[in-house]
PDB file of C-alpha atoms in Angstrom:
ATOM      1  CA  UNK A   1      -3.255  -4.154  -7.856  1.00  0.00           C
ATOM      2  CA  UNK A   2      -2.962  -0.503  -6.940  1.00  0.00           C
ATOM      3  CA  UNK A   3      -1.260   0.812  -3.808  1.00  0.00           C
ATOM      4  CA  UNK A   4      -2.072   4.096  -2.146  1.00  0.00           C
ATOM      5  CA  UNK A   5       1.115   5.946  -3.242  1.00  0.00           C
ATOM      6  CA  UNK A   6       0.271   5.124  -6.868  1.00  0.00           C
ATOM      7  CA  UNK A   7      -3.298   6.328  -6.449  1.00  0.00           C
ATOM      8  CA  UNK A   8      -2.105   9.597  -4.921  1.00  0.00           C
ATOM      9  CA  UNK A   9       0.398  10.148  -7.710  1.00  0.00           C
ATOM     10  CA  UNK A  10      -2.313   9.436 -10.283  1.00  0.00           C
ATOM     11  CA  UNK A  11      -4.604  11.986  -8.633  1.00  0.00           C
ATOM     12  CA  UNK A  12      -1.843  14.553  -8.891  1.00  0.00           C
ATOM     13  CA  UNK A  13      -1.504  13.667 -12.563  1.00  0.00           C
ATOM     14  CA  UNK A  14      -5.183  14.414 -13.143  1.00  0.00           C
ATOM     15  CA  UNK A  15      -4.746  17.833 -11.592  1.00  0.00           C
ATOM     16  CA  UNK A  16      -1.813  19.004 -13.637  1.00  0.00           C
ATOM     17  CA  UNK A  17      -2.099  18.137 -17.284  1.00  0.00           C
ATOM     18  CA  UNK A  18      -2.113  15.727 -20.168  1.00  0.00           C
ATOM     19  CA  UNK A  19      -0.246  12.406 -19.961  1.00  0.00           C
ATOM     20  CA  UNK A  20       2.355  12.141 -22.695  1.00  0.00           C
ATOM     21  CA  UNK A  21       3.001   8.516 -23.593  1.00  0.00           C
ATOM     22  CA  UNK A  22       6.415   9.065 -25.143  1.00  0.00           C
ATOM     23  CA  UNK A  23       8.073  12.379 -24.393  1.00  0.00           C
ATOM     24  CA  UNK A  24      11.522  12.732 -25.856  1.00  0.00           C
ATOM     25  CA  UNK A  25      11.831  16.484 -25.351  1.00  0.00           C
ATOM     26  CA  UNK A  26      10.804  18.253 -22.151  1.00  0.00           C
ATOM     27  CA  UNK A  27       9.985  21.594 -23.753  1.00  0.00           C
ATOM     28  CA  UNK A  28       7.360  23.064 -21.442  1.00  0.00           C
ATOM     29  CA  UNK A  29       6.738  23.225 -17.684  1.00  0.00           C
ATOM     30  CA  UNK A  30       3.845  20.777 -18.207  1.00  0.00           C
ATOM     31  CA  UNK A  31       6.226  18.352 -19.949  1.00  0.00           C
ATOM     32  CA  UNK A  32       8.678  18.496 -17.071  1.00  0.00           C
ATOM     33  CA  UNK A  33       5.977  18.134 -14.432  1.00  0.00           C
ATOM     34  CA  UNK A  34       4.379  15.216 -16.271  1.00  0.00           C
ATOM     35  CA  UNK A  35       7.701  13.412 -16.519  1.00  0.00           C
ATOM     36  CA  UNK A  36       8.471  14.169 -12.870  1.00  0.00           C
ATOM     37  CA  UNK A  37       5.193  12.606 -11.769  1.00  0.00           C
ATOM     38  CA  UNK A  38       5.920   9.602 -13.950  1.00  0.00           C
ATOM     39  CA  UNK A  39       9.295   9.256 -12.241  1.00  0.00           C
ATOM     40  CA  UNK A  40       7.576   9.446  -8.838  1.00  0.00           C
ATOM     41  CA  UNK A  41       5.154   6.685  -9.798  1.00  0.00           C
ATOM     42  CA  UNK A  42       7.952   4.521 -11.179  1.00  0.00           C
ATOM     43  CA  UNK A  43      10.131   4.961  -8.115  1.00  0.00           C
ATOM     44  CA  UNK A  44       7.192   4.196  -5.834  1.00  0.00           C
ATOM     45  CA  UNK A  45       6.421   1.011  -7.746  1.00  0.00           C
ATOM     46  CA  UNK A  46      10.073  -0.038  -7.838  1.00  0.00           C
ATOM     47  CA  UNK A  47      10.241   0.199  -4.048  1.00  0.00           C
ATOM     48  CA  UNK A  48       7.205  -2.043  -3.538  1.00  0.00           C
ATOM     49  CA  UNK A  49       8.845  -5.277  -4.712  1.00  0.00           C
ATOM     50  CA  UNK A  50       5.815  -6.208  -6.819  1.00  0.00           C
ATOM     51  CA  UNK A  51       5.649  -8.184 -10.047  1.00  0.00           C
ATOM     52  CA  UNK A  52       3.861  -5.864 -12.457  1.00  0.00           C
ATOM     53  CA  UNK A  53       3.151  -5.581 -16.157  1.00  0.00           C
ATOM     54  CA  UNK A  54       4.230  -1.986 -16.823  1.00  0.00           C
ATOM     55  CA  UNK A  55       2.201  -1.869 -20.038  1.00  0.00           C
ATOM     56  CA  UNK A  56      -0.959  -2.624 -18.062  1.00  0.00           C
ATOM     57  CA  UNK A  57       0.042  -0.094 -15.426  1.00  0.00           C
ATOM     58  CA  UNK A  58       0.261   2.543 -18.150  1.00  0.00           C
ATOM     59  CA  UNK A  59      -3.018   1.381 -19.679  1.00  0.00           C
ATOM     60  CA  UNK A  60      -4.791   1.686 -16.341  1.00  0.00           C
ATOM     61  CA  UNK A  61      -3.240   5.121 -15.829  1.00  0.00           C
ATOM     62  CA  UNK A  62      -4.431   6.347 -19.212  1.00  0.00           C
ATOM     63  CA  UNK A  63      -7.923   4.860 -18.819  1.00  0.00           C
ATOM     64  CA  UNK A  64      -8.389   6.394 -15.376  1.00  0.00           C
ATOM     65  CA  UNK A  65      -7.051   9.740 -16.544  1.00  0.00           C
ATOM     66  CA  UNK A  66      -9.376   9.796 -19.542  1.00  0.00           C
ATOM     67  CA  UNK A  67     -12.332   9.304 -17.222  1.00  0.00           C
ATOM     68  CA  UNK A  68     -13.880   6.665 -19.450  1.00  0.00           C
ATOM     69  CA  UNK A  69     -14.510   2.950 -19.033  1.00  0.00           C
ATOM     70  CA  UNK A  70     -11.833   0.952 -17.224  1.00  0.00           C
ATOM     71  CA  UNK A  71     -11.175  -2.788 -17.332  1.00  0.00           C
ATOM     72  CA  UNK A  72     -11.994  -3.046 -13.621  1.00  0.00           C
ATOM     73  CA  UNK A  73     -14.709  -1.284 -11.673  1.00  0.00           C
ATOM     74  CA  UNK A  74     -13.740   0.688  -8.589  1.00  0.00           C
ATOM     75  CA  UNK A  75     -15.138  -2.128  -6.429  1.00  0.00           C
ATOM     76  CA  UNK A  76     -13.099  -4.739  -8.299  1.00  0.00           C
ATOM     77  CA  UNK A  77      -9.952  -2.619  -8.056  1.00  0.00           C
ATOM     78  CA  UNK A  78     -10.503  -2.171  -4.325  1.00  0.00           C
ATOM     79  CA  UNK A  79     -10.897  -5.940  -3.905  1.00  0.00           C
ATOM     80  CA  UNK A  80      -7.675  -6.558  -5.858  1.00  0.00           C
ATOM     81  CA  UNK A  81      -5.818  -4.031  -3.749  1.00  0.00           C
ATOM     82  CA  UNK A  82      -7.086  -5.590  -0.514  1.00  0.00           C
ATOM     83  CA  UNK A  83      -6.207  -9.093  -1.710  1.00  0.00           C
ATOM     84  CA  UNK A  84      -2.678  -7.972  -2.535  1.00  0.00           C
ATOM     85  CA  UNK A  85      -2.244  -6.335   0.894  1.00  0.00           C
ATOM     86  CA  UNK A  86      -3.455  -9.459   2.695  1.00  0.00           C
ATOM     87  CA  UNK A  87      -1.225 -11.746   0.642  1.00  0.00           C
ATOM     88  CA  UNK A  88       1.781  -9.532   1.255  1.00  0.00           C
ATOM     89  CA  UNK A  89       1.087  -9.435   4.993  1.00  0.00           C
ATOM     90  CA  UNK A  90       0.815 -13.222   5.076  1.00  0.00           C
ATOM     91  CA  UNK A  91       4.079 -13.571   3.149  1.00  0.00           C
ATOM     92  CA  UNK A  92       5.894 -11.126   5.427  1.00  0.00           C
ATOM     93  CA  UNK A  93       4.611 -12.916   8.514  1.00  0.00           C
ATOM     94  CA  UNK A  94       5.744 -16.270   7.144  1.00  0.00           C
ATOM     95  CA  UNK A  95       9.167 -14.808   6.376  1.00  0.00           C
ATOM     96  CA  UNK A  96       9.345 -13.396   9.908  1.00  0.00           C
ATOM     97  CA  UNK A  97       8.482 -16.791  11.417  1.00  0.00           C
ATOM     98  CA  UNK A  98      11.132 -18.487   9.284  1.00  0.00           C
ATOM     99  CA  UNK A  99      13.718 -15.851  10.210  1.00  0.00           C
ATOM    100  CA  UNK A 100      12.868 -16.231  13.894  1.00  0.00           C
ATOM    101  CA  UNK A 101      13.381 -19.995  13.699  1.00  0.00           C
ATOM    102  CA  UNK A 102      16.725 -19.661  11.932  1.00  0.00           C
ATOM    103  CA  UNK A 103      17.922 -16.951  14.326  1.00  0.00           C
ATOM    104  CA  UNK A 104      16.995 -19.008  17.386  1.00  0.00           C
ATOM    105  CA  UNK A 105      18.712 -22.145  16.087  1.00  0.00           C
ATOM    106  CA  UNK A 106      21.848 -20.265  15.057  1.00  0.00           C
ATOM    107  CA  UNK A 107      21.906 -18.362  18.351  1.00  0.00           C
ATOM    108  CA  UNK A 108      21.576 -21.516  20.424  1.00  0.00           C
ATOM    109  CA  UNK A 109      24.360 -23.203  18.466  1.00  0.00           C
ATOM    110  CA  UNK A 110      26.597 -20.159  18.860  1.00  0.00           C
ATOM    111  CA  UNK A 111      26.008 -19.919  22.618  1.00  0.00           C
ATOM    112  CA  UNK A 112      26.596 -23.641  23.119  1.00  0.00           C
ATOM    113  CA  UNK A 113      29.962 -23.379  21.384  1.00  0.00           C
ATOM    114  CA  UNK A 114      30.839 -20.049  22.988  1.00  0.00           C
ATOM    115  CA  UNK A 115      30.255 -21.419  26.485  1.00  0.00           C
ATOM    116  CA  UNK A 116      33.210 -23.764  25.928  1.00  0.00           C
ATOM    117  CA  UNK A 117      35.638 -20.924  25.220  1.00  0.00           C
ATOM    118  CA  UNK A 118      38.238 -19.946  27.801  1.00  0.00           C
ATOM    119  CA  UNK A 119      37.138 -17.176  30.116  1.00  0.00           C
ATOM    120  CA  UNK A 120      33.438 -17.330  29.237  1.00  0.00           C
ATOM    121  CA  UNK A 121      31.132 -17.515  32.252  1.00  0.00           C
ATOM    122  CA  UNK A 122      27.435 -18.474  32.162  1.00  0.00           C
ATOM    123  CA  UNK A 123      24.851 -17.238  34.664  1.00  0.00           C
ATOM    124  CA  UNK A 124      21.696 -19.083  35.758  1.00  0.00           C
ATOM    125  CA  UNK A 125      19.631 -17.019  33.295  1.00  0.00           C
ATOM    126  CA  UNK A 126      21.790 -18.101  30.363  1.00  0.00           C
ATOM    127  CA  UNK A 127      23.664 -14.805  30.033  1.00  0.00           C
ATOM    128  CA  UNK A 128      27.276 -15.355  28.996  1.00  0.00           C
ATOM    129  CA  UNK A 129      30.079 -12.937  29.736  1.00  0.00           C
ATOM    130  CA  UNK A 130      33.819 -12.562  29.479  1.00  0.00           C
ATOM    131  CA  UNK A 131      35.942 -10.197  31.537  1.00  0.00           C
ATOM    132  CA  UNK A 132      38.163  -8.099  29.282  1.00  0.00           C
ATOM    133  CA  UNK A 133      39.359  -5.819  32.066  1.00  0.00           C
ATOM    134  CA  UNK A 134      38.237  -5.923  35.682  1.00  0.00           C
ATOM    135  CA  UNK A 135      37.278  -2.641  37.328  1.00  0.00           C
ATOM    136  CA  UNK A 136      38.095  -1.451  40.824  1.00  0.00           C
ATOM    137  CA  UNK A 137      35.071   0.704  41.623  1.00  0.00           C
ATOM    138  CA  UNK A 138      31.589  -0.077  42.906  1.00  0.00           C
ATOM    139  CA  UNK A 139      29.019  -2.348  41.310  1.00  0.00           C
ATOM    140  CA  UNK A 140      25.719  -0.768  40.216  1.00  0.00           C
ATOM    141  CA  UNK A 141      22.328  -1.929  41.437  1.00  0.00           C
ATOM    142  CA  UNK A 142      19.303  -2.584  39.240  1.00  0.00           C
ATOM    143  CA  UNK A 143      17.924   0.906  39.969  1.00  0.00           C
ATOM    144  CA  UNK A 144      21.152   2.836  39.339  1.00  0.00           C
ATOM    145  CA  UNK A 145      21.905   5.018  36.355  1.00  0.00           C
ATOM    146  CA  UNK A 146      25.171   4.232  34.626  1.00  0.00           C
ATOM    147  CA  UNK A 147      27.406   5.815  32.026  1.00  0.00           C
ATOM    148  CA  UNK A 148      28.956   3.386  29.576  1.00  0.00           C
ATOM    149  CA  UNK A 149      30.732   3.028  26.298  1.00  0.00           C
ATOM    150  CA  UNK A 150      29.583   0.057  24.253  1.00  0.00           C
ATOM    151  CA  UNK A 151      29.500  -1.673  20.899  1.00  0.00           C
ATOM    152  CA  UNK A 152      26.774  -4.090  19.821  1.00  0.00           C
ATOM    153  CA  UNK A 153      27.080  -6.744  17.116  1.00  0.00           C
ATOM    154  CA  UNK A 154      25.156  -9.723  15.826  1.00  0.00           C
ATOM    155  CA  UNK A 155      26.750 -13.173  15.953  1.00  0.00           C
ATOM    156  CA  UNK A 156      27.663 -12.772  12.276  1.00  0.00           C
ATOM    157  CA  UNK A 157      29.761  -9.716  13.148  1.00  0.00           C
ATOM    158  CA  UNK A 158      27.368  -7.031  11.842  1.00  0.00           C
ATOM    159  CA  UNK A 159      27.609  -3.955  14.066  1.00  0.00           C
ATOM    160  CA  UNK A 160      24.205  -2.418  14.830  1.00  0.00           C
ATOM    161  CA  UNK A 161      25.038   0.170  17.488  1.00  0.00           C
ATOM    162  CA  UNK A 162      28.091   1.831  19.013  1.00  0.00           C
ATOM    163  CA  UNK A 163      28.589   4.716  21.410  1.00  0.00           C
ATOM    164  CA  UNK A 164      32.232   4.698  20.315  1.00  0.00           C
ATOM    165  CA  UNK A 165      31.131   5.468  16.753  1.00  0.00           C
ATOM    166  CA  UNK A 166      28.944   8.320  18.023  1.00  0.00           C
ATOM    167  CA  UNK A 167      31.884   9.743  19.953  1.00  0.00           C
ATOM    168  CA  UNK A 168      30.178   9.959  23.350  1.00  0.00           C
ATOM    169  CA  UNK A 169      29.139   7.496  26.077  1.00  0.00           C
ATOM    170  CA  UNK A 170      25.526   6.720  26.941  1.00  0.00           C
ATOM    171  CA  UNK A 171      23.792   7.222  30.298  1.00  0.00           C
ATOM    172  CA  UNK A 172      20.644   5.321  31.259  1.00  0.00           C
ATOM    173  CA  UNK A 173      18.897   3.514  34.088  1.00  0.00           C
ATOM    174  CA  UNK A 174      19.584  -0.217  34.406  1.00  0.00           C
ATOM    175  CA  UNK A 175      15.834  -0.759  34.782  1.00  0.00           C
ATOM    176  CA  UNK A 176      15.280   0.813  31.340  1.00  0.00           C
ATOM    177  CA  UNK A 177      17.267  -1.597  29.185  1.00  0.00           C
ATOM    178  CA  UNK A 178      17.081  -5.213  28.017  1.00  0.00           C
ATOM    179  CA  UNK A 179      17.310  -7.864  30.771  1.00  0.00           C
ATOM    180  CA  UNK A 180      20.741  -8.993  29.603  1.00  0.00           C
ATOM    181  CA  UNK A 181      22.104  -5.508  30.238  1.00  0.00           C
ATOM    182  CA  UNK A 182      20.322  -5.131  33.577  1.00  0.00           C
ATOM    183  CA  UNK A 183      21.855  -8.383  34.807  1.00  0.00           C
ATOM    184  CA  UNK A 184      25.233  -8.024  33.129  1.00  0.00           C
ATOM    185  CA  UNK A 185      26.083  -4.496  34.236  1.00  0.00           C
ATOM    186  CA  UNK A 186      25.476  -5.476  37.860  1.00  0.00           C
ATOM    187  CA  UNK A 187      28.349  -7.956  37.550  1.00  0.00           C
ATOM    188  CA  UNK A 188      30.759  -5.172  36.653  1.00  0.00           C
ATOM    189  CA  UNK A 189      32.689  -2.664  38.707  1.00  0.00           C
ATOM    190  CA  UNK A 190      33.364   0.905  37.624  1.00  0.00           C
ATOM    191  CA  UNK A 191      36.313   0.976  35.265  1.00  0.00           C
ATOM    192  CA  UNK A 192      35.686  -2.563  34.053  1.00  0.00           C
ATOM    193  CA  UNK A 193      35.184  -3.783  30.512  1.00  0.00           C
ATOM    194  CA  UNK A 194      33.168  -6.937  29.750  1.00  0.00           C
ATOM    195  CA  UNK A 195      31.874  -8.754  26.723  1.00  0.00           C
ATOM    196  CA  UNK A 196      28.296 -10.024  26.964  1.00  0.00           C
ATOM    197  CA  UNK A 197      26.724 -12.751  24.857  1.00  0.00           C
ATOM    198  CA  UNK A 198      22.991 -12.269  25.280  1.00  0.00           C
ATOM    199  CA  UNK A 199      20.383 -14.908  24.349  1.00  0.00           C
ATOM    200  CA  UNK A 200      17.365 -13.567  22.505  1.00  0.00           C
ATOM    201  CA  UNK A 201      15.037 -14.014  25.484  1.00  0.00           C
ATOM    202  CA  UNK A 202      17.288 -11.638  27.456  1.00  0.00           C
ATOM    203  CA  UNK A 203      17.442  -9.220  24.502  1.00  0.00           C
ATOM    204  CA  UNK A 204      14.588  -8.255  22.155  1.00  0.00           C
ATOM    205  CA  UNK A 205      12.957 -11.675  21.863  1.00  0.00           C
ATOM    206  CA  UNK A 206      10.582 -12.591  19.071  1.00  0.00           C
ATOM    207  CA  UNK A 207       9.822  -8.950  18.255  1.00  0.00           C
ATOM    208  CA  UNK A 208      13.380  -7.966  17.397  1.00  0.00           C
ATOM    209  CA  UNK A 209      14.020  -4.337  16.498  1.00  0.00           C
ATOM    210  CA  UNK A 210      13.680  -2.331  13.279  1.00  0.00           C
ATOM    211  CA  UNK A 211      16.884  -2.701  11.310  1.00  0.00           C
ATOM    212  CA  UNK A 212      19.388  -5.526  11.608  1.00  0.00           C
ATOM    213  CA  UNK A 213      18.165  -6.995  14.916  1.00  0.00           C
ATOM    214  CA  UNK A 214      15.760  -9.661  13.719  1.00  0.00           C
ATOM    215  CA  UNK A 215      13.375 -11.815  15.760  1.00  0.00           C
ATOM    216  CA  UNK A 216      15.094 -14.138  18.248  1.00  0.00           C
ATOM    217  CA  UNK A 217      18.489 -12.575  17.545  1.00  0.00           C
ATOM    218  CA  UNK A 218      21.375 -13.357  19.893  1.00  0.00           C
ATOM    219  CA  UNK A 219      23.414 -10.222  20.600  1.00  0.00           C
ATOM    220  CA  UNK A 220      27.018  -9.511  21.557  1.00  0.00           C
ATOM    221  CA  UNK A 221      27.967  -6.370  23.464  1.00  0.00           C
ATOM    222  CA  UNK A 222      31.342  -5.047  24.473  1.00  0.00           C
ATOM    223  CA  UNK A 223      30.663  -2.735  27.431  1.00  0.00           C
ATOM    224  CA  UNK A 224      32.882  -0.402  29.405  1.00  0.00           C
ATOM    225  CA  UNK A 225      31.369   0.781  32.707  1.00  0.00           C
ATOM    226  CA  UNK A 226      32.629   4.332  33.077  1.00  0.00           C
ATOM    227  CA  UNK A 227      30.597   5.569  36.025  1.00  0.00           C
ATOM    228  CA  UNK A 228      27.662   4.855  38.286  1.00  0.00           C
ATOM    229  CA  UNK A 229      25.635   8.028  37.999  1.00  0.00           C
ATOM    230  CA  UNK A 230      23.377   7.401  40.998  1.00  0.00           C
ATOM    231  CA  UNK A 231      19.978   5.909  41.688  1.00  0.00           C
ATOM    232  CA  UNK A 232      17.449   6.127  38.877  1.00  0.00           C
ATOM    233  CA  UNK A 233      14.753   6.969  41.438  1.00  0.00           C
ATOM    234  CA  UNK A 234      16.673  10.106  42.460  1.00  0.00           C
ATOM    235  CA  UNK A 235      16.568  11.340  38.840  1.00  0.00           C
ATOM    236  CA  UNK A 236      12.761  11.349  38.675  1.00  0.00           C
TER     237      UNK A 236
END
């Protein structure tokens, strides 16, 4: 089961010199380069989360480098590699489906409980919000650009984004963000600060986002509406 990074590293090994099975002293440039390439291969393998027999990995490396007979033909090796990729994809998809189910169930339970808390309001769409501080300015429309400070967390408290942490507010069009933000910000007045509890279907849904926002994740945002920056159409 060979992955592309390993094959590339092995090709580099062929180009640069003799494999040394047990080098205890790195005396020459070739020694150092050989060991460096071995480190690269090892680190690449370690990051793949594969169950491997390192002795067989080394045997395959030596056989391929020697250019003689190998235990698998190129066609057989290609088939093994493809089988591994397909199995891994199936496993990752199954894990994603399981994560999506857990996230949806936990999110629904959280929102059901949260809706009972003092000060929490629920809109027809299912968006929940709590007024931290009411503003006195205008309310934005769905086509306005707004400037806000915000912090986003998962229901387990993990913070995934924060303009406060970056040290500067964000400006964007309300028609360019997740539905929960588009709806929620229109409830606010300039100068106000709200907390939004956003169901997954008003956030990133089954796709989630790279990083901590998994599929069907319910999100919590603390948002401060600093300014309505004007109509998004006027910025185009």
